Amino acid sequence: EPQWLHSFAGHVIAVTETIRLLSGFVGPRRVRLSGFATGPARILSYLRDLVTGRAERLVVHSPAGGAMAVVLLFALALTELSGMAPFRG
């Protein structure tokens, strides 16, 4: 694969994630990070309730889904930064 295509794709992903993170702070209420980023106790409680069939039904991210989204955003940012580091002259 051509190096320019790899670099271009990395920059597109970085811009997309930046827009998502910005909307997480100033976007509509349902897409804000504060709406789905909860603490470990709530996540574990939700997972316990999910296994026992007592989990509440939610319109937005579940606590487990919110935790997964935060981890994925962090992992993607780390991948972007480590991929761009060799090209910083």
Short mmCIF file of N, CA and C in Angstrom, two decimals:
data_model
loop_
_atom_site.label_atom_id
_atom_site.label_comp_id
_atom_site.label_asym_id
_atom_site.label_seq_id
_atom_site.Cartn_x
_atom_site.Cartn_y
_atom_site.Cartn_z
N GLU A 1 0.85 -1.18 0.00
CA GLU A 1 0.00 0.00 0.00
C GLU A 1 0.90 1.24 0.00
N PRO A 2 0.52 2.27 -0.75
CA PRO A 2 1.33 3.49 -0.81
C PRO A 2 1.36 4.21 0.55
N GLN A 3 2.51 4.76 0.88
CA GLN A 3 2.67 5.46 2.16
C GLN A 3 1.74 6.67 2.26
N TRP A 4 1.53 7.37 1.15
CA TRP A 4 0.67 8.55 1.19
C TRP A 4 -0.76 8.18 1.56
N LEU A 5 -1.23 7.01 1.09
CA LEU A 5 -2.58 6.57 1.40
C LEU A 5 -2.72 6.23 2.89
N HIS A 6 -1.71 5.58 3.43
CA HIS A 6 -1.69 5.25 4.85
C HIS A 6 -1.70 6.52 5.70
N SER A 7 -0.89 7.49 5.34
CA SER A 7 -0.83 8.77 6.07
C SER A 7 -2.16 9.53 5.95
N PHE A 8 -2.72 9.55 4.75
CA PHE A 8 -3.99 10.24 4.54
C PHE A 8 -5.09 9.62 5.40
N ALA A 9 -5.16 8.29 5.41
CA ALA A 9 -6.18 7.60 6.21
C ALA A 9 -5.99 7.91 7.70
N GLY A 10 -4.75 7.94 8.16
CA GLY A 10 -4.48 8.28 9.56
C GLY A 10 -4.94 9.68 9.91
N HIS A 11 -4.72 10.63 9.01
CA HIS A 11 -5.15 12.00 9.26
C HIS A 11 -6.68 12.12 9.23
N VAL A 12 -7.34 11.41 8.34
CA VAL A 12 -8.80 11.42 8.31
C VAL A 12 -9.36 10.89 9.62
N ILE A 13 -8.79 9.81 10.12
CA ILE A 13 -9.24 9.24 11.39
C ILE A 13 -8.98 10.22 12.54
N ALA A 14 -7.82 10.88 12.52
CA ALA A 14 -7.51 11.85 13.58
C ALA A 14 -8.49 13.02 13.57
N VAL A 15 -8.83 13.52 12.40
CA VAL A 15 -9.79 14.62 12.30
C VAL A 15 -11.18 14.17 12.76
N THR A 16 -11.57 12.97 12.36
CA THR A 16 -12.87 12.43 12.77
C THR A 16 -12.95 12.29 14.28
N GLU A 17 -11.89 11.77 14.90
CA GLU A 17 -11.91 11.62 16.35
C GLU A 17 -11.89 12.98 17.05
N THR A 18 -11.17 13.93 16.52
CA THR A 18 -11.14 15.27 17.10
C THR A 18 -12.54 15.89 17.08
N ILE A 19 -13.24 15.76 15.97
CA ILE A 19 -14.61 16.28 15.87
C ILE A 19 -15.50 15.58 16.89
N ARG A 20 -15.34 14.26 17.04
CA ARG A 20 -16.16 13.51 18.00
C ARG A 20 -15.87 13.97 19.43
N LEU A 21 -14.61 14.17 19.75
CA LEU A 21 -14.26 14.62 21.10
C LEU A 21 -14.79 16.03 21.36
N LEU A 22 -14.69 16.91 20.39
CA LEU A 22 -15.23 18.26 20.56
C LEU A 22 -16.74 18.23 20.75
N SER A 23 -17.43 17.39 19.97
CA SER A 23 -18.88 17.29 20.15
C SER A 23 -19.20 16.66 21.50
N GLY A 24 -18.29 15.90 22.05
CA GLY A 24 -18.48 15.32 23.37
C GLY A 24 -18.46 16.33 24.49
N PHE A 25 -17.89 17.50 24.23
CA PHE A 25 -17.87 18.56 25.23
C PHE A 25 -18.91 19.65 24.97
N VAL A 26 -19.19 19.96 23.70
CA VAL A 26 -20.09 21.07 23.40
C VAL A 26 -21.29 20.68 22.53
N GLY A 27 -21.43 19.40 22.23
CA GLY A 27 -22.52 18.95 21.36
C GLY A 27 -23.83 18.78 22.09
N PRO A 28 -24.80 18.23 21.42
CA PRO A 28 -26.10 17.97 22.05
C PRO A 28 -25.96 17.07 23.28
N ARG A 29 -26.90 17.15 24.18
CA ARG A 29 -26.83 16.45 25.46
C ARG A 29 -26.59 14.95 25.29
N ARG A 30 -27.22 14.32 24.34
CA ARG A 30 -27.10 12.86 24.20
C ARG A 30 -25.76 12.39 23.65
N VAL A 31 -24.97 13.28 23.06
CA VAL A 31 -23.65 12.86 22.56
C VAL A 31 -22.51 13.34 23.44
N ARG A 32 -22.81 14.04 24.50
CA ARG A 32 -21.76 14.52 25.39
C ARG A 32 -21.14 13.37 26.16
N LEU A 33 -19.84 13.47 26.38
CA LEU A 33 -19.12 12.43 27.10
C LEU A 33 -19.63 12.26 28.52
N SER A 34 -20.07 13.32 29.13
CA SER A 34 -20.57 13.23 30.51
C SER A 34 -21.84 12.40 30.59
N GLY A 35 -22.51 12.20 29.47
CA GLY A 35 -23.74 11.43 29.46
C GLY A 35 -23.52 9.93 29.50
N PHE A 36 -22.32 9.47 29.11
CA PHE A 36 -22.12 8.03 29.13
C PHE A 36 -20.83 7.59 29.81
N ALA A 37 -20.02 8.52 30.26
CA ALA A 37 -18.81 8.15 30.99
C ALA A 37 -19.15 8.11 32.48
N THR A 38 -19.25 6.90 33.02
CA THR A 38 -19.60 6.72 34.42
C THR A 38 -18.45 6.06 35.16
N GLY A 39 -18.61 5.90 36.45
CA GLY A 39 -17.56 5.30 37.26
C GLY A 39 -17.58 3.78 37.22
N PRO A 40 -16.51 3.17 37.73
CA PRO A 40 -16.39 1.71 37.72
C PRO A 40 -17.51 1.00 38.49
N ALA A 41 -17.95 1.58 39.60
CA ALA A 41 -19.00 0.94 40.40
C ALA A 41 -20.29 0.82 39.59
N ARG A 42 -20.65 1.86 38.86
CA ARG A 42 -21.88 1.82 38.04
C ARG A 42 -21.74 0.83 36.90
N ILE A 43 -20.55 0.76 36.32
CA ILE A 43 -20.32 -0.19 35.22
C ILE A 43 -20.45 -1.62 35.73
N LEU A 44 -19.81 -1.93 36.84
CA LEU A 44 -19.88 -3.28 37.40
C LEU A 44 -21.30 -3.64 37.84
N SER A 45 -21.99 -2.68 38.41
CA SER A 45 -23.37 -2.91 38.82
C SER A 45 -24.24 -3.20 37.60
N TYR A 46 -24.05 -2.44 36.53
CA TYR A 46 -24.82 -2.68 35.31
C TYR A 46 -24.52 -4.06 34.74
N LEU A 47 -23.24 -4.44 34.70
CA LEU A 47 -22.88 -5.76 34.16
C LEU A 47 -23.47 -6.89 35.00
N ARG A 48 -23.47 -6.71 36.32
CA ARG A 48 -24.08 -7.72 37.20
C ARG A 48 -25.58 -7.83 36.91
N ASP A 49 -26.23 -6.68 36.78
CA ASP A 49 -27.66 -6.69 36.48
C ASP A 49 -27.94 -7.26 35.09
N LEU A 50 -27.04 -7.02 34.15
CA LEU A 50 -27.21 -7.55 32.80
C LEU A 50 -27.17 -9.08 32.81
N VAL A 51 -26.23 -9.64 33.56
CA VAL A 51 -26.10 -11.10 33.64
C VAL A 51 -27.33 -11.73 34.30
N THR A 52 -27.88 -11.05 35.29
CA THR A 52 -29.04 -11.60 36.00
C THR A 52 -30.37 -11.23 35.33
N GLY A 53 -30.32 -10.46 34.25
CA GLY A 53 -31.54 -10.11 33.53
C GLY A 53 -32.31 -8.95 34.14
N ARG A 54 -31.67 -8.17 35.01
CA ARG A 54 -32.35 -7.05 35.66
C ARG A 54 -31.83 -5.68 35.18
N ALA A 55 -31.06 -5.65 34.11
CA ALA A 55 -30.48 -4.39 33.64
C ALA A 55 -31.56 -3.48 33.09
N GLU A 56 -31.43 -2.20 33.41
CA GLU A 56 -32.40 -1.23 32.90
C GLU A 56 -32.21 -1.03 31.40
N ARG A 57 -33.27 -0.73 30.71
CA ARG A 57 -33.22 -0.45 29.27
C ARG A 57 -32.95 1.04 29.09
N LEU A 58 -31.98 1.36 28.25
CA LEU A 58 -31.57 2.74 28.08
C LEU A 58 -31.68 3.16 26.62
N VAL A 59 -31.97 4.44 26.39
CA VAL A 59 -32.02 4.98 25.05
C VAL A 59 -30.60 5.33 24.58
N VAL A 60 -29.77 5.73 25.50
CA VAL A 60 -28.38 6.12 25.20
C VAL A 60 -27.46 4.96 25.55
N HIS A 61 -26.15 5.21 25.52
CA HIS A 61 -25.17 4.17 25.87
C HIS A 61 -25.43 3.61 27.26
N SER A 62 -25.28 2.32 27.39
CA SER A 62 -25.30 1.71 28.72
C SER A 62 -23.98 2.07 29.39
N PRO A 63 -23.88 1.91 30.71
CA PRO A 63 -22.60 2.18 31.37
C PRO A 63 -21.45 1.34 30.79
N ALA A 64 -21.72 0.09 30.45
CA ALA A 64 -20.68 -0.75 29.85
C ALA A 64 -20.33 -0.27 28.44
N GLY A 65 -21.33 0.11 27.68
CA GLY A 65 -21.09 0.64 26.33
C GLY A 65 -20.35 1.96 26.37
N GLY A 66 -20.66 2.81 27.34
CA GLY A 66 -19.95 4.07 27.50
C GLY A 66 -18.49 3.85 27.86
N ALA A 67 -18.23 2.88 28.74
CA ALA A 67 -16.85 2.56 29.10
C ALA A 67 -16.09 2.05 27.89
N MET A 68 -16.74 1.20 27.09
CA MET A 68 -16.11 0.69 25.89
C MET A 68 -15.79 1.82 24.91
N ALA A 69 -16.71 2.77 24.76
CA ALA A 69 -16.49 3.90 23.86
C ALA A 69 -15.31 4.74 24.32
N VAL A 70 -15.20 4.99 25.62
CA VAL A 70 -14.08 5.77 26.15
C VAL A 70 -12.76 5.04 25.90
N VAL A 71 -12.73 3.73 26.15
CA VAL A 71 -11.51 2.95 25.93
C VAL A 71 -11.15 2.96 24.44
N LEU A 72 -12.13 2.81 23.57
CA LEU A 72 -11.85 2.83 22.13
C LEU A 72 -11.34 4.19 21.66
N LEU A 73 -11.92 5.27 22.16
CA LEU A 73 -11.43 6.61 21.79
C LEU A 73 -9.99 6.80 22.26
N PHE A 74 -9.69 6.33 23.48
CA PHE A 74 -8.33 6.44 24.00
C PHE A 74 -7.36 5.60 23.17
N ALA A 75 -7.74 4.37 22.87
CA ALA A 75 -6.87 3.49 22.08
C ALA A 75 -6.65 4.04 20.67
N LEU A 76 -7.68 4.61 20.09
CA LEU A 76 -7.54 5.20 18.77
C LEU A 76 -6.61 6.40 18.80
N ALA A 77 -6.74 7.24 19.83
CA ALA A 77 -5.84 8.39 19.96
C ALA A 77 -4.39 7.94 20.14
N LEU A 78 -4.18 6.91 20.93
CA LEU A 78 -2.82 6.39 21.14
C LEU A 78 -2.25 5.84 19.84
N THR A 79 -3.08 5.15 19.07
CA THR A 79 -2.65 4.63 17.77
C THR A 79 -2.31 5.76 16.81
N GLU A 80 -3.13 6.81 16.80
CA GLU A 80 -2.86 7.96 15.93
C GLU A 80 -1.53 8.61 16.30
N LEU A 81 -1.34 8.86 17.59
CA LEU A 81 -0.11 9.53 18.03
C LEU A 81 1.13 8.69 17.76
N SER A 82 1.04 7.40 18.02
CA SER A 82 2.21 6.55 17.78
C SER A 82 2.47 6.37 16.28
N GLY A 83 1.43 6.43 15.47
CA GLY A 83 1.62 6.33 14.03
C GLY A 83 2.17 7.59 13.41
N MET A 84 1.89 8.74 14.03
CA MET A 84 2.38 10.00 13.49
C MET A 84 3.76 10.36 14.02
N ALA A 85 4.18 9.77 15.12
CA ALA A 85 5.46 10.11 15.75
C ALA A 85 6.65 9.95 14.81
N PRO A 86 6.74 8.88 14.00
CA PRO A 86 7.91 8.75 13.13
C PRO A 86 8.00 9.82 12.05
N PHE A 87 6.90 10.50 11.76
CA PHE A 87 6.89 11.49 10.67
C PHE A 87 7.11 12.92 11.17
N ARG A 88 7.48 13.08 12.43
CA ARG A 88 7.64 14.41 13.00
C ARG A 88 9.07 14.93 12.90
N GLY A 89 9.74 14.62 11.87
CA GLY A 89 11.06 15.15 11.57
C GLY A 89 11.98 15.10 12.67
#
